[in-house]
Short mmCIF file of C-alpha atoms in Angstrom, two decimals:
data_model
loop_
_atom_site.label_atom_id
_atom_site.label_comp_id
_atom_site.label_asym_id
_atom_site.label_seq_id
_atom_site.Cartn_x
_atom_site.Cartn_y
_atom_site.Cartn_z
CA UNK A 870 44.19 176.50 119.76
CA UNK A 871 44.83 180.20 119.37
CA UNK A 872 41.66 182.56 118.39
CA UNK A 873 41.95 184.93 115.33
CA UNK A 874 38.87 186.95 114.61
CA UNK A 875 39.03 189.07 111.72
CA UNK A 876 36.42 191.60 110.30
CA UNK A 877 34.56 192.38 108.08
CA UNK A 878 34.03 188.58 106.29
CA UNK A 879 32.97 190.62 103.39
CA UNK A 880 32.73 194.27 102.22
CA UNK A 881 31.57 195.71 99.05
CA UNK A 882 33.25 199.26 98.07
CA UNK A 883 33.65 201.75 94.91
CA UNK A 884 36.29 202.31 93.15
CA UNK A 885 38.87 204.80 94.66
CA UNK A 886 37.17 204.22 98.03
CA UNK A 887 39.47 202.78 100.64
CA UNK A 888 38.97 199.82 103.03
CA UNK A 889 39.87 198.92 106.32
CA UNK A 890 39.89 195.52 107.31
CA UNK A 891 40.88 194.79 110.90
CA UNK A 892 42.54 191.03 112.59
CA UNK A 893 42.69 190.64 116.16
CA UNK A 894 44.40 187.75 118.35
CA UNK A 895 41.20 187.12 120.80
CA UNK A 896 43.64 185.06 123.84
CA UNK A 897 46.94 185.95 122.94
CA UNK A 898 49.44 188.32 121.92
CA UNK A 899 50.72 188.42 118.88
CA UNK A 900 53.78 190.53 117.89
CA UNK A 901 53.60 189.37 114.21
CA UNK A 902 50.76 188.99 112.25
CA UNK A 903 50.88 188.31 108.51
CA UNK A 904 48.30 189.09 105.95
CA UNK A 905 47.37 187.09 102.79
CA UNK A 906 45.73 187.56 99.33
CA UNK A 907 44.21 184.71 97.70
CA UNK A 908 43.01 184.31 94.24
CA UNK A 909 40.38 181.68 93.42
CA UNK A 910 41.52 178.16 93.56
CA UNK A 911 45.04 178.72 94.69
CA UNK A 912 47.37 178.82 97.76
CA UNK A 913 48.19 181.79 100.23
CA UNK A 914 49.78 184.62 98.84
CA UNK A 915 52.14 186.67 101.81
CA UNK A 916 51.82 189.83 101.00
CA UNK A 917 53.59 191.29 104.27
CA UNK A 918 54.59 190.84 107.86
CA UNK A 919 52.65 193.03 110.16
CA UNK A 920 55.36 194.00 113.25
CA UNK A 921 53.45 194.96 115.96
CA UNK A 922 55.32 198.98 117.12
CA UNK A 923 57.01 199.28 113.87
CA UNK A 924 56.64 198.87 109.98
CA UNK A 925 55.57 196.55 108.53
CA UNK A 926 57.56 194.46 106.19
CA UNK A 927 56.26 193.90 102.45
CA UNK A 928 56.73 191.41 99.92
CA UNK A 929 58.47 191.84 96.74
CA UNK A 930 55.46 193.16 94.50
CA UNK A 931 53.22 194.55 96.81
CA UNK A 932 52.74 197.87 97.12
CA UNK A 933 53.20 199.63 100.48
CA UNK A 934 51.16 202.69 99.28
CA UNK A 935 48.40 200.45 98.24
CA UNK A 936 48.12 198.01 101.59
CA UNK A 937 48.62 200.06 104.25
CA UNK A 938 49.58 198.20 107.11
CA UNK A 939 49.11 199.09 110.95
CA UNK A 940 49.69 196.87 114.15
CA UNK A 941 49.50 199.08 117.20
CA UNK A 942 48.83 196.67 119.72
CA UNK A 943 49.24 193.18 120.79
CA UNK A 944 46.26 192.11 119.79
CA UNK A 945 45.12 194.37 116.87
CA UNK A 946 46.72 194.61 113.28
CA UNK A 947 44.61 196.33 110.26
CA UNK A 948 45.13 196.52 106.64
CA UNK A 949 43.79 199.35 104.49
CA UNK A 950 43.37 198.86 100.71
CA UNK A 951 43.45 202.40 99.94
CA UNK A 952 42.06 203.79 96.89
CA UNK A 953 40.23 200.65 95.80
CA UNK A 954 40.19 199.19 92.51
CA UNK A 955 38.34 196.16 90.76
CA UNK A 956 41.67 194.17 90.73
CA UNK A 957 42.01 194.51 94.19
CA UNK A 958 38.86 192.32 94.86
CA UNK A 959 40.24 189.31 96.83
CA UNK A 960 40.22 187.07 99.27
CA UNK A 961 42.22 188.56 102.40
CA UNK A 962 43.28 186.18 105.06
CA UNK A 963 45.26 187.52 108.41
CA UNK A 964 46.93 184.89 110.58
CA UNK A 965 48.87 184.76 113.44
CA UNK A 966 52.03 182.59 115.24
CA UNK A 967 50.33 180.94 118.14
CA UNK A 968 53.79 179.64 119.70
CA UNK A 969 57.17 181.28 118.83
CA UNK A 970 58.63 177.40 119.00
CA UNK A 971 56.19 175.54 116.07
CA UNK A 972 55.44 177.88 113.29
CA UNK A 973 51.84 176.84 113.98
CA UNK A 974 49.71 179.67 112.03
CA UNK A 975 46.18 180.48 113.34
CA UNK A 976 44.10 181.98 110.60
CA UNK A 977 41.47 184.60 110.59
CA UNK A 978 37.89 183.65 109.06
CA UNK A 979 39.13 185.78 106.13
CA UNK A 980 37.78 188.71 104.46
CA UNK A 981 36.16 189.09 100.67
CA UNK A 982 36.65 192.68 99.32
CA UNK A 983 34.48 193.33 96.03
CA UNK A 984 35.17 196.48 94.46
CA UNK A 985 32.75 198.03 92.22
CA UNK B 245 63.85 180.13 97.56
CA UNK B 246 62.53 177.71 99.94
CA UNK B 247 59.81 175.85 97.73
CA UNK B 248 57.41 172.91 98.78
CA UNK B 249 55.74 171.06 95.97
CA UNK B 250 52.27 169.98 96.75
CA UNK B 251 50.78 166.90 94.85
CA UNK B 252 48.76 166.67 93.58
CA UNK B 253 46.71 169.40 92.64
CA UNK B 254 43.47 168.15 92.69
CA UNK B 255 41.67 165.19 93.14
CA UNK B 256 38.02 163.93 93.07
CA UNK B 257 37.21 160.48 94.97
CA UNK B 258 34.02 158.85 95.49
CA UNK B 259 33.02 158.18 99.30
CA UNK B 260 34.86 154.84 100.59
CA UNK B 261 38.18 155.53 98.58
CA UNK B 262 41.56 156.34 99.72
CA UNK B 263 44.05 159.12 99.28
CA UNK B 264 47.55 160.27 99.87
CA UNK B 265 48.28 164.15 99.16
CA UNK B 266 52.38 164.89 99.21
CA UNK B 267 54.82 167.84 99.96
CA UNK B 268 58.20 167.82 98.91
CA UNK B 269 61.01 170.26 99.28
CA UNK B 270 64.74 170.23 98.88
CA UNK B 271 64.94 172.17 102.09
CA UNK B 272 64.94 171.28 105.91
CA UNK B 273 61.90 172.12 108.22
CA UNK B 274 61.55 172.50 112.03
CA UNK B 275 58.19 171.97 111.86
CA UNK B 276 55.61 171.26 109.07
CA UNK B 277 51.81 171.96 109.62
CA UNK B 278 49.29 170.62 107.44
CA UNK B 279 46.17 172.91 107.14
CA UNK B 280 42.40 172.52 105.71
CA UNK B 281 40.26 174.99 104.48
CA UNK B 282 36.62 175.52 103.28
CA UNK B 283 34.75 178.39 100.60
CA UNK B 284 35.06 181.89 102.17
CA UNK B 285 36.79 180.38 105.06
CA UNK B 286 40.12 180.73 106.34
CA UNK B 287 42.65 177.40 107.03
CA UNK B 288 42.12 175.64 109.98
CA UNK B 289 45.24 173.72 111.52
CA UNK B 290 44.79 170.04 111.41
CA UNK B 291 48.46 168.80 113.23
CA UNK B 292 51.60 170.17 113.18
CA UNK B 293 54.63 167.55 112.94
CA UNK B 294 58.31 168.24 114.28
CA UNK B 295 59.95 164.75 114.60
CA UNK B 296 61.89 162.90 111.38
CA UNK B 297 59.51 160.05 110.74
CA UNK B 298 57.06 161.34 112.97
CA UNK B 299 53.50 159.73 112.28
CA UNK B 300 50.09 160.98 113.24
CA UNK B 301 47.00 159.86 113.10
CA UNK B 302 43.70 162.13 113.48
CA UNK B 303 40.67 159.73 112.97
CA UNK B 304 40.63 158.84 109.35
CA UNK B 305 43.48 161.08 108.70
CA UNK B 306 47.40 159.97 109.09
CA UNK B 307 50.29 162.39 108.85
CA UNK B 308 53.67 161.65 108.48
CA UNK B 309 56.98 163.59 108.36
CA UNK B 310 59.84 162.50 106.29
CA UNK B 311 63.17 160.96 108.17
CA UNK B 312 65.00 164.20 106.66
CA UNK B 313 62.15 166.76 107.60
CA UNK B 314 62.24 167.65 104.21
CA UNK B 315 58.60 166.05 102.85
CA UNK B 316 55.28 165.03 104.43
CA UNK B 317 52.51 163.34 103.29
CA UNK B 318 48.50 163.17 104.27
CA UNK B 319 46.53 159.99 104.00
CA UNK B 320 43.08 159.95 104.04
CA UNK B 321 41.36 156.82 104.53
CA UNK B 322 37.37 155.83 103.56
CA UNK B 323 37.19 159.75 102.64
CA UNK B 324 34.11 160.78 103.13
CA UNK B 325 31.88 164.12 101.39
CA UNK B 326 32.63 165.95 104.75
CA UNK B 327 36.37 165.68 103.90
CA UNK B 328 36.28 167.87 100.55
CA UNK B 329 38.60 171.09 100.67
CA UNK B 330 41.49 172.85 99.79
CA UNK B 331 44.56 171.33 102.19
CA UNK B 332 47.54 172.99 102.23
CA UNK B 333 51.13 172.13 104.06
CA UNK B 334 53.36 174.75 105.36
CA UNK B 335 56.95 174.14 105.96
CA UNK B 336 58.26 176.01 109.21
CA UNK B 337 61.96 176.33 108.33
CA UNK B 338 62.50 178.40 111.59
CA UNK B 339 62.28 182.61 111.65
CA UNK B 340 59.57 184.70 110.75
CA UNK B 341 58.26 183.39 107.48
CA UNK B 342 56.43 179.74 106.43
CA UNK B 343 56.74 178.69 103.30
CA UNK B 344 52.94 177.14 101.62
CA UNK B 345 52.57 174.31 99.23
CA UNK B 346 49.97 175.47 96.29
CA UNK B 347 47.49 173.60 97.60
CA UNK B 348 45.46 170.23 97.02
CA UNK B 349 41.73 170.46 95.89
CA UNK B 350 39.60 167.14 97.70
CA UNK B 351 36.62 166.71 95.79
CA UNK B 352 34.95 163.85 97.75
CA UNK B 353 31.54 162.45 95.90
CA UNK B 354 28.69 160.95 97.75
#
């Protein structure tokens, strides 16, 4: 299947510091990424659509200002947690559509933001 | 809103027993993928179905799609401590966007 790398796995930050956290598609392109928050013990949260040469498209919820989103390339989205803050500690998960004919999702290794 | 209701929530076995985990929605999906994931991991695809009534089978694992493509179900046979988790299914309706179930929590006991 499709490769998703995504880094850091885990970063520890103070408050009002911001964070980049960067997903790549290692053999393919992707022109959509998406990137997820999850809170212990549940399901995927979407938080937005990463579109890779224009904006990215946000949930209801989630702040734009707060998540900045960037997908320059084929290959490369990032998401910036700007001005951290102890509720933003998470789980962040990026994935990616391997085939635009199956919905099959191929998931970064995920990345756990603590902030102090 | 597309919804998929995941049952059940969680569930710990001992080693040897059986299992069925189930997603249901009201709506239609072109595809449904059913995904596992570990701690401080991300999900890992374990088969994508497409077909109404489609079965498959992945060792001690058995997949099947619903006639309508509107529910799936996961069977795990002789589960085994390896097999504990969080699985999740995601309905493909078509588009951009998948739509998750909440999740089922294996807790498989040696």
């Amino acid at each position: 299947g499709a490769v998703v790398s995504q880094h850091p796995s885990w970063v520890i930050c103070k408050s009002g510091t911001s964070v980049k956290i960067e997903c790549r598609s290692l053999d393919f392109q992707a022109t959509t990424m998406f990137w997820y928050r999850q809170f212990p013990k549940q399901s995927l949260m979407l938080m937005a659509t990463s579109n890779e040469g224009s904006k990215a498209t946000y949930e209801q919820g989630v702040e734009k200002d707060k998540f900045l989103i960037n997908h320059a390339s084929l290959t490369l989205s990032t998401l910036t947690v700007t001005s951290a803050h102890p509720e933003d500690s998470s789980f962040y998960i990026c994935s990616a559509r391997g085939s635009p004919n199956t919905g099959e999702l191929f998931f970064g290794e995920g990345s756990r933001l603590t902030v102090l | 809103t597309q919804l998929l209701k995941q049952s059940p929530q969680f569930l710990s076995i001992q080693e040897g027993e059986n299992l069925t985990v189930y997603c249901n929605s009201s709506s239609v999906f072109s595809s449904l993928q059913w995904y596992r994931q570990e701690p401080g991991e991300g999900p890992v695809l374990l088969v994508t179905v497409v077909t109404g009534g489609e079965v498959k089978k992945l060792k001690r694992l058995t997949f099947q799609f619903g006639d309508a493509r509107k529910d799936s179900s996961l069977h795990i046979t002789a589960a085994q401590p390896g097999d504990t988790g969080l699985y999740l299914c995601a309905g493909w309706p078509g588009g951009f966007k998948t739509i998750f179930g909440a999740g089922t929590r294996l807790f498989v006991k040696a």
